[in-house]
Coordinates of C-alpha atoms and ligand atoms in Angstrom, one line a residue:
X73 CA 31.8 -245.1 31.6
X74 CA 31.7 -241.7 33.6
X75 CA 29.1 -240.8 36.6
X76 CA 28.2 -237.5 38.5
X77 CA 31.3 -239.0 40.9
X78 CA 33.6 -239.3 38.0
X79 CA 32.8 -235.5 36.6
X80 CA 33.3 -234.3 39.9
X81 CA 36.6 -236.0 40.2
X82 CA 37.8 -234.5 36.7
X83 CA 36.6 -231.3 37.9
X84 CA 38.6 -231.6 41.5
X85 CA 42.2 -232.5 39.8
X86 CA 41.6 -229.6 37.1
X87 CA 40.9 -227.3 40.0
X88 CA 43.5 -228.8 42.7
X89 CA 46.1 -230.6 40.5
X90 CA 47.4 -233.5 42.8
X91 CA 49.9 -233.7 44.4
X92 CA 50.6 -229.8 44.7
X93 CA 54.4 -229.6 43.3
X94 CA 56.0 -226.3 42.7
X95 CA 58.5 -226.9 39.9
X96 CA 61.3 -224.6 41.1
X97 CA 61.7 -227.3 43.8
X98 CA 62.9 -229.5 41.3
X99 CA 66.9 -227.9 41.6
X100 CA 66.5 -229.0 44.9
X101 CA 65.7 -232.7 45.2
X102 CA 64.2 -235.5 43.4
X103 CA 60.7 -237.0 45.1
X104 CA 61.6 -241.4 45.8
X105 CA 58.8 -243.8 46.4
X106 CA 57.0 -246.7 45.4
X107 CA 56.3 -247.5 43.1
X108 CA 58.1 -247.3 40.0
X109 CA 61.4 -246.5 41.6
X110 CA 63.9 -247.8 38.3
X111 CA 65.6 -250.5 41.1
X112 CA 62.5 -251.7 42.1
X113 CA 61.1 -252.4 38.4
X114 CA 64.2 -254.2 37.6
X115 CA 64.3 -256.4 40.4
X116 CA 60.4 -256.9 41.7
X117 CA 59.0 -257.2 37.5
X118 CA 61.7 -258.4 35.8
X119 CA 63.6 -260.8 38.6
X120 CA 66.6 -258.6 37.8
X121 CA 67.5 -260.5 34.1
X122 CA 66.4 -258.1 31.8
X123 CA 69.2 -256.1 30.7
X124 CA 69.9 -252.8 31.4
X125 CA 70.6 -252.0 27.6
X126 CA 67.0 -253.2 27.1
X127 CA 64.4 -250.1 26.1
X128 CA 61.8 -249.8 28.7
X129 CA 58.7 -248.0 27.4
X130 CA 57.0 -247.2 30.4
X131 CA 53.1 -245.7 31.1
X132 CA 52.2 -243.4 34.2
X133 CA 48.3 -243.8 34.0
X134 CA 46.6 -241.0 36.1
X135 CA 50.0 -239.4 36.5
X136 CA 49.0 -236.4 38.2
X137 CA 51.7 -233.7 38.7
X138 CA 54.2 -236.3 37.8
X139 CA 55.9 -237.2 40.9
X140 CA 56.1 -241.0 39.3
X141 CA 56.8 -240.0 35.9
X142 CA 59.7 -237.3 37.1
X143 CA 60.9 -240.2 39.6
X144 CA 61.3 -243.2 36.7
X145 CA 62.5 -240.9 33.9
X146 CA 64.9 -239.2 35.7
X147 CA 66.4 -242.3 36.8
X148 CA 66.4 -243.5 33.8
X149 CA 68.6 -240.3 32.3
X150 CA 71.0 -240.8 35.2
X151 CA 71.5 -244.3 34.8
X152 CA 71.8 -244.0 30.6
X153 CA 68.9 -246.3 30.3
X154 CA 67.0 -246.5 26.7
X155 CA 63.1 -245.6 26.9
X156 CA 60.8 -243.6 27.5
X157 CA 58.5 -242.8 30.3
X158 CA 54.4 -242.0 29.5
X159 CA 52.8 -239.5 31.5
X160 CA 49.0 -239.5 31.2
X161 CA 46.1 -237.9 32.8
X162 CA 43.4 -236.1 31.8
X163 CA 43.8 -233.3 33.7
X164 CA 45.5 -230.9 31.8
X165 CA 46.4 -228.6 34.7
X166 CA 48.3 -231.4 36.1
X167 CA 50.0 -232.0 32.9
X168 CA 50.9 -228.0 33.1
X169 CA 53.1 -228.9 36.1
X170 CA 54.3 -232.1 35.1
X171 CA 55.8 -230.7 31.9
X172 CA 57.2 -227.7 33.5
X173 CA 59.0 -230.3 36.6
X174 CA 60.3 -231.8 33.3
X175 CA 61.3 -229.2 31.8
X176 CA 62.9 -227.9 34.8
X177 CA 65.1 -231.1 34.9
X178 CA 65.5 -231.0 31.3
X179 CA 64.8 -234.4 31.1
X180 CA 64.0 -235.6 27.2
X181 CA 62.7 -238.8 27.5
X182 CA 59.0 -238.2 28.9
X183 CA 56.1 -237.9 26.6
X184 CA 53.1 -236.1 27.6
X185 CA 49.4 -237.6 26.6
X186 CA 46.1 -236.0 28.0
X187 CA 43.4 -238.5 28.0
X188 CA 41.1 -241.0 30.0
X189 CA 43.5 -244.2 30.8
X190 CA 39.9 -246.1 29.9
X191 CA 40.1 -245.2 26.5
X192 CA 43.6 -246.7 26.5
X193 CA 42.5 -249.2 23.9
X194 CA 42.9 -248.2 20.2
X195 CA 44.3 -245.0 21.4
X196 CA 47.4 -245.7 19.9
X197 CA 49.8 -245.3 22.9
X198 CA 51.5 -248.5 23.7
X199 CA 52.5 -251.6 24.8
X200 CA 54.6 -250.4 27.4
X201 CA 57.0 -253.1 29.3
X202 CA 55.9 -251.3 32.6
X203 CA 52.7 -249.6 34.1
X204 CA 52.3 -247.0 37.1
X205 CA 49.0 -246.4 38.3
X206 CA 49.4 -244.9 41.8
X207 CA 46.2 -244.2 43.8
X208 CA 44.1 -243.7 41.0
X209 CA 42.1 -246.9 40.5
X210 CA 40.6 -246.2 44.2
X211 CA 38.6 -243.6 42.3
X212 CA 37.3 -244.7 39.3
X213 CA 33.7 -245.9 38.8
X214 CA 35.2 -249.6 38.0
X215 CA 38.3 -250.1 39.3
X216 CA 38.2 -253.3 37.2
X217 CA 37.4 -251.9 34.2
X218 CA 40.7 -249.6 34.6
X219 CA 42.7 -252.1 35.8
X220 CA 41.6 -253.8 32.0
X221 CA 42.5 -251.2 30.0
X222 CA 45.9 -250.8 31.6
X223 CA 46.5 -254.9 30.5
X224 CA 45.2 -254.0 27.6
X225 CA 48.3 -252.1 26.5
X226 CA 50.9 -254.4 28.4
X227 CA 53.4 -255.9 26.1
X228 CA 54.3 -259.7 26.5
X229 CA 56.3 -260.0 29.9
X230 CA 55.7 -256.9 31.3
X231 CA 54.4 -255.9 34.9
X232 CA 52.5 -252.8 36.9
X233 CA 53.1 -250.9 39.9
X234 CA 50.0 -250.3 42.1
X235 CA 49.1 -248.4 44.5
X236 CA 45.8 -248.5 46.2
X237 CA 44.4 -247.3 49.4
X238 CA 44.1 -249.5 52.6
X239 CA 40.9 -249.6 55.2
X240 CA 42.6 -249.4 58.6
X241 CA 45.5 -246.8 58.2
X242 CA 42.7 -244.5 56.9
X243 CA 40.6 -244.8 59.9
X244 CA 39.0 -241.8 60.4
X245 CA 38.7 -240.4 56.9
X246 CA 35.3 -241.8 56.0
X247 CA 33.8 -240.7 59.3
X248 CA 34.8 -236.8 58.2
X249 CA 34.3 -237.5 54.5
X250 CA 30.4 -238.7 55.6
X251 CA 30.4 -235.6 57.1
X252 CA 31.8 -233.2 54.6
X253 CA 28.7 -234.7 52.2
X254 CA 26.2 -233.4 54.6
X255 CA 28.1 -229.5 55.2
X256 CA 29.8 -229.5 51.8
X257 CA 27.6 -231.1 49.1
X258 CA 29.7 -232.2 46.1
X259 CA 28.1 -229.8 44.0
X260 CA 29.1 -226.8 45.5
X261 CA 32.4 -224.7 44.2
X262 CA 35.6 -226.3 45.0
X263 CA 36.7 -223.5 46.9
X264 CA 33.8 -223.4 49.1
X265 CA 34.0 -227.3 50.0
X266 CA 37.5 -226.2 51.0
X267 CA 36.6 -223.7 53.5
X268 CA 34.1 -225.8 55.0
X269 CA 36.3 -228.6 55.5
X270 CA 39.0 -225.9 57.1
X271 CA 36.4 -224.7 59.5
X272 CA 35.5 -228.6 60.2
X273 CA 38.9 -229.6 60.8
X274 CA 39.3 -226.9 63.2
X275 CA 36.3 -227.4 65.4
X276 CA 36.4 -231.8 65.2
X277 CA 35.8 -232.5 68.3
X278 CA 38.8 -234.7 69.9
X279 CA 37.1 -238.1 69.7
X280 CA 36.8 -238.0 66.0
X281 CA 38.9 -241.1 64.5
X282 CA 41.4 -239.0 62.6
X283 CA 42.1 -237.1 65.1
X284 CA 44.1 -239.6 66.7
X285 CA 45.4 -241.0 63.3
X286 CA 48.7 -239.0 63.1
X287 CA 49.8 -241.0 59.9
X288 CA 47.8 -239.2 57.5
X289 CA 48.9 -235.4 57.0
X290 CA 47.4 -234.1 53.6
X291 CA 44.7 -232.2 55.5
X292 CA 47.0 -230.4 57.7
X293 CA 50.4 -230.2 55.5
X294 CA 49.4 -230.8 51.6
X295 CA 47.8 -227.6 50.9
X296 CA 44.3 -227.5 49.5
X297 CA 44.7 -229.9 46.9
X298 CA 45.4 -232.9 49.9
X299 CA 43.1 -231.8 51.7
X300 CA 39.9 -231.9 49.3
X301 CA 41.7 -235.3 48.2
X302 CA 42.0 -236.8 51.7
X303 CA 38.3 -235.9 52.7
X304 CA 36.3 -234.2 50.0
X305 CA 37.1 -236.4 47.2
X306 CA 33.8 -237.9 45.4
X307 CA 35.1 -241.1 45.3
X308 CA 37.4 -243.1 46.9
X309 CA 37.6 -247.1 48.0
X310 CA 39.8 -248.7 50.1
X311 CA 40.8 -252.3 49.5
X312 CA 42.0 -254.7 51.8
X313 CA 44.5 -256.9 51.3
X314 CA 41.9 -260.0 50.0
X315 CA 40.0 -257.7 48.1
X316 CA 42.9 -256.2 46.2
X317 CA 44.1 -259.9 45.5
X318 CA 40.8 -260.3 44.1
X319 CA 40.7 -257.6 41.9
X320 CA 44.4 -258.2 40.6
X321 CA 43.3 -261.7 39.2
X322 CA 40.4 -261.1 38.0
X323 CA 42.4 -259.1 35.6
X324 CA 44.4 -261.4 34.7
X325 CA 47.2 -260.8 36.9
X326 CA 49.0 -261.9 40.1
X327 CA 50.7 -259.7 42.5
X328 CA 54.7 -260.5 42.4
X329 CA 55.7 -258.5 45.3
X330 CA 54.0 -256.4 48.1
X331 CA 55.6 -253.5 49.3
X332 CA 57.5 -253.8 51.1
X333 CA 57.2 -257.4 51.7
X334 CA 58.2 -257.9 55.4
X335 CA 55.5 -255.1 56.5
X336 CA 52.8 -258.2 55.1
X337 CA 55.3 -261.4 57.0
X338 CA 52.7 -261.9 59.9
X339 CA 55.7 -263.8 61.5
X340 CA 57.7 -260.9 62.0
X341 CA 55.1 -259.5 65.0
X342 CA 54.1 -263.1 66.6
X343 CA 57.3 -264.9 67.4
X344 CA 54.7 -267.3 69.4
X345 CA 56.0 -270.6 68.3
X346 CA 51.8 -272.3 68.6
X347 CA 50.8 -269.3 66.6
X348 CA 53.4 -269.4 64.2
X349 CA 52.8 -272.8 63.5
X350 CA 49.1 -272.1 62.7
X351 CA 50.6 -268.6 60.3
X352 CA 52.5 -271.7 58.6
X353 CA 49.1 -273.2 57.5
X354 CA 48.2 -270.0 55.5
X355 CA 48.3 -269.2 51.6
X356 CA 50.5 -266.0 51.1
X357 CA 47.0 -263.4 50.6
X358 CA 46.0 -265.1 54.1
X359 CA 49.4 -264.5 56.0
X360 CA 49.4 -261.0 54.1
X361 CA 45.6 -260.1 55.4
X362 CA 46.7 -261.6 59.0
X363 CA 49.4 -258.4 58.9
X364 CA 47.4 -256.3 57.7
X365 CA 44.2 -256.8 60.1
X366 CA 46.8 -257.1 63.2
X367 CA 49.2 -254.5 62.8
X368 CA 46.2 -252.0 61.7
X369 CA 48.3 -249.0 60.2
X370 CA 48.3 -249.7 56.4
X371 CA 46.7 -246.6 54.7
X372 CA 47.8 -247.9 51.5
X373 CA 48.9 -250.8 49.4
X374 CA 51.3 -250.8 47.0
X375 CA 51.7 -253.9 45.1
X376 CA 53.8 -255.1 42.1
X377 CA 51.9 -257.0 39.7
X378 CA 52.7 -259.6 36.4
X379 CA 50.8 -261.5 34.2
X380 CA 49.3 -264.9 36.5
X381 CA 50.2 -267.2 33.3
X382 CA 53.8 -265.5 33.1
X383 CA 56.7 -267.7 35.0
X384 CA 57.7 -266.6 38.7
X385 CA 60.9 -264.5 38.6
X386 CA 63.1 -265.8 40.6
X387 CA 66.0 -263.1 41.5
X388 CA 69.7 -263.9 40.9
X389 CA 70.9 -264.1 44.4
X390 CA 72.7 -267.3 44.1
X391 CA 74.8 -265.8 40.9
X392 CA 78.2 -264.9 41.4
X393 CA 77.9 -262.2 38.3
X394 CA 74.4 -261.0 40.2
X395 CA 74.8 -257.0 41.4
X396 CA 73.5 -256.1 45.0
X397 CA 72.0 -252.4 44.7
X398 CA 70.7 -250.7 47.7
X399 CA 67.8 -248.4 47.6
X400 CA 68.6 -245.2 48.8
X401 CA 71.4 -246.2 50.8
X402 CA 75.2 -246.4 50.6
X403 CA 76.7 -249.3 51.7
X404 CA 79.2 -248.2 53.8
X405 CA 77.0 -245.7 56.2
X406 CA 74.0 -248.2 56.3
X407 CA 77.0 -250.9 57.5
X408 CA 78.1 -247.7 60.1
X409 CA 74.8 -247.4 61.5
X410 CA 73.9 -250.9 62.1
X411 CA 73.5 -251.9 65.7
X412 CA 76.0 -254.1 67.5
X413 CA 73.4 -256.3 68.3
X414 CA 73.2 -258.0 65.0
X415 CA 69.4 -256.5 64.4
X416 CA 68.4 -254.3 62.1
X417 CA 65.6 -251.6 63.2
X418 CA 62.9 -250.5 61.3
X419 CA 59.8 -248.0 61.6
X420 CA 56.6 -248.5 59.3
X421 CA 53.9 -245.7 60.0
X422 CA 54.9 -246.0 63.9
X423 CA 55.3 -249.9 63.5
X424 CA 58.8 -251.0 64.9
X425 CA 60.3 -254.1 64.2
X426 CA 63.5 -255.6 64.4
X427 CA 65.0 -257.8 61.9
X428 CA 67.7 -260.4 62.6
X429 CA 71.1 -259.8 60.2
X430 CA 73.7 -262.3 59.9
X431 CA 77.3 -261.9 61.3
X432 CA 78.9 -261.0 58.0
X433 CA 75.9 -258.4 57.2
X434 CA 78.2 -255.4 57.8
X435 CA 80.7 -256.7 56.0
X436 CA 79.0 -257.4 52.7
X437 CA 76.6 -254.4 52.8
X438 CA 79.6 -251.4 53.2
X439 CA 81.0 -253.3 50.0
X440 CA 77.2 -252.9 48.1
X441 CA 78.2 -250.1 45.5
X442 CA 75.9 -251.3 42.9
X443 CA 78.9 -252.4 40.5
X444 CA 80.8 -254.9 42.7
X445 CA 78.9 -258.5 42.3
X446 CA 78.6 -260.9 44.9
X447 CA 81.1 -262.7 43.3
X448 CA 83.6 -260.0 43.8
X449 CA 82.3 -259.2 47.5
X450 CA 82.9 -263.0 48.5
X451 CA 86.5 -262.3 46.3
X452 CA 87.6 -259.8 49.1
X453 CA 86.0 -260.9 51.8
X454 CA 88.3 -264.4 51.5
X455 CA 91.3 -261.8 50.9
X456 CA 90.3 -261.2 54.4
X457 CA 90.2 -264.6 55.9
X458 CA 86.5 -264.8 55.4
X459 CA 85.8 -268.4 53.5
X460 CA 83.6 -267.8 50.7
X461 CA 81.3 -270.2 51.8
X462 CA 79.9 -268.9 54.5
X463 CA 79.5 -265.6 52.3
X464 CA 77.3 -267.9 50.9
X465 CA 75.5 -269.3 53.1
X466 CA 74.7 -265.9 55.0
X467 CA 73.4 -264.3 51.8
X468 CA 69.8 -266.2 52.5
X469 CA 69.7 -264.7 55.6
X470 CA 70.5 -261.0 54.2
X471 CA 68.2 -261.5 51.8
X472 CA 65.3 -262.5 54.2
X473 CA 65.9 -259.2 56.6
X474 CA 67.0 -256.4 53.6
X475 CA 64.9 -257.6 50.5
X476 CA 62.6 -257.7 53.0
X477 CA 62.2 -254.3 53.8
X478 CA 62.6 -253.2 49.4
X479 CA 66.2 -252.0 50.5
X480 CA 68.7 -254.6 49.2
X481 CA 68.0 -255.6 45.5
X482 CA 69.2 -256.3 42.9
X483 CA 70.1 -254.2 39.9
X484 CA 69.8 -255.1 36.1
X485 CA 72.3 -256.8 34.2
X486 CA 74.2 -254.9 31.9
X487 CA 74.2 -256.9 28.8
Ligands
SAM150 C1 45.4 -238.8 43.5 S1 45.9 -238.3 41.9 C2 47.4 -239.3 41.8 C3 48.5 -238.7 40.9 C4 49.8 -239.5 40.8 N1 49.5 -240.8 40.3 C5 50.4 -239.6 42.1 O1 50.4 -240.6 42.8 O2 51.1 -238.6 42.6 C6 44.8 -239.1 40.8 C7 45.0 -238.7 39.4 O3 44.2 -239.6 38.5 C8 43.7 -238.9 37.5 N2 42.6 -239.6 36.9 C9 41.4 -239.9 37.5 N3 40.6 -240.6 36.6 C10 41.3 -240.7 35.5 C11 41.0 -241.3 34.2 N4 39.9 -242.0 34.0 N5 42.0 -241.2 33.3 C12 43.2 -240.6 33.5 N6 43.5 -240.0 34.6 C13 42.6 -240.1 35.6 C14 43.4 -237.6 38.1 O4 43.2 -236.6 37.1 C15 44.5 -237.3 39.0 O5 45.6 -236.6 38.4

């Protein structure tokens, strides 16, 4: 099903592929995020028991210039892992630069498919163990339909990535987008729709909302193509966090993980003991929409999802053979830089928040390598007069602050 909307959206993404990558930048770093980071499939899809020798066919549905699809398969090549990653999009200027970042990486194990993800069905691609759709259901003319086709071609056990946008954190952006639609009509040449907004941006007075919303930049710093995403995009709806929840089951699924999870723990800003005891009454989506409506910065949401019939996976942390694995982090800087305080600072989109660590945090987390177990990390720690039970019983609490925050996970079994 396509719309005026829709054709104008194909016609923006031919014109400004998104995100605007240069390829030659590839020598110089590899673009991280969420979702579909390799550590975070393993651990927030498959509860970290599927083995690492396991083939993981993966889909990137409405991959744009790839920064997803580079992200997975790359890690993939690094770490030796079987599979394959599958970009798709159907605008084939996109697909220009995502092949060419590929090929610039001379990375083999990406296949390249230009189509509509809606047509998924009986287009022979698939089932894949793993599905990335990152902010592209937000524009479609039913984001349930597309959320559909995706299950459509999700093999038995498998899970998706999401990433949608948020209300509050994009406060602002629908005022100028209203706007744009009276200076800028849709219909008018990209380019021109660009120079108006330009000229806006510049002469906004200082009251306007997103003016005084510094956490959204791809107006001022992501070139042409974020700025006609950001506020002259046909079509874009922001969900919050109950009406994502909705639209996740009624396809079927259930959301296994927000990201990252503590930013959604309304009991990490209202240490009030009266009002934590009323947070305590609420179901996980209402504690979740309590963050989200009180801390007022989420722009996005980016949510890991499974099958709702399909059994909770329940990570390994009790396992002595269970790998730690930090994200982005080596083990014995992070353990450096922690405070003497015994907290552990964090920053969300200008959010602070402190999170409680137990004594022995520094000394587990500078022995995380991602090959020692915790086994083997309770083994030295007794060497040094630690007893391996309270190893043990300090792990929970490690858990609660670093999982937490998506940095402390746990990787995928090797066999
Ligand atoms: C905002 S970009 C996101 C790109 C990429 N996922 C990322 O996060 O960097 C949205 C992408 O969705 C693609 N898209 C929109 N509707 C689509 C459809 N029906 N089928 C396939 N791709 C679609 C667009 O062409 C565009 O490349």
């Amino acid at each position: 099903m396509t719309d005026a909307a829709d054709r104008q959206l194909a016609a923006q993404y031919e014109a400004y592929p998104y995100p605007a990558r240069d390829p030659r930048e590839e020598s110089r770093r590899l673009i991280v995020g969420s979702p579909s980071h390799l550590r975070e499939i393993d651990h927030w899809i498959f509860g970290s028991r599927r083995p690492a020798t396991t083939p993981l066919r993966a889909l990137v549905a409405g991959g744009g210039t790839g920064d997803g699809t580079i992200m997975l398969a790359q890690q993939m090549a690094w770490a030796g892992r079987p599979g394959s990653v599958t970009w798709l999009d159907r605008s084939g200027a996109a697909k220009g630069i995502a092949e060419a970042r590929a090929a610039a990486r001379k990375l083999d194990n990406i296949r390249f498919a230009e189509g509509s993800l809606l047509e998924l069905a009986g287009s022979g691609l698939g089932p894949f163990d793993y599905i990335d759709c990152c902010g592209v259901l937000h524009h479609l003319p039913d984001p349930l339909a597309g959320l559909r086709s995706l299950v459509s071609v999700l093999a038995p056990g498998g899970g998706l990535g999401l990433m949608v946008y948020a209300p509050h954190g994009r406060t602002g952006v629908y005022m100028l987008q209203d706007a744009l639609r009276l200076l800028a009509p849709a219909e008018e040449a990209p380019a021109a729709r660009v120079d108006a907004a330009r000229r806006l941006w510049r002469q906004v007075p200082e009251t306007a909302w997103l003016k005084r919303n510094p956490w959204l930049t791809d107006h001022v710093s992501g070139g042409d193509a974020g700025l006609y995403d950001l506020l002259l995009n046909p079509r874009d709806v922001a969900f919050s966090v109950p009406a994502l929840d909705a639209l996740v089951r009624a396809a079927g699924l259930r959301i296994a993980c927000w990201v990252e999870p503590v930013r959604y723990d309304p009991d990490v800003y209202l240490p009030d003991p009266k009002l934590r005891a009323r947070t305590a009454g609420l179901d996980p989506v209402q504690r979740a929409a309590l963050a989200e409506a009180i801390t007022g910065n989420m722009g996005i949401h980016i949510v890991y999802c499974v099958r709702a019939g399909d059994p909770v996976a329940e990570q390994p942390w009790t396992d002595p053979e269970a790998v730690p694995v930090l994200r982005e982090m080596d083990g014995p800087t992070l353990a450096k830089g922690l405070p003497k305080d015994g907290t552990l600072p964090c920053s969300f989109d200008g959010l602070r928040v402190s999170l409680p660590l137990p004594r022995l945090a520094n000394a587990i987390l500078q022995r995380v390598d991602g090959r020692r177990s915790f086994g083997a990390i309770a083994d030295e720690l007794a060497a040094n007069s630690v007893p391996r039970e309270q190893v043990w019983r300090e792990l929970p609490a490690l858990r609660r602050s670093m999982e937490a925050m998506n940095r402390l996970l746990i990787a995928a079994p090797r066999a």
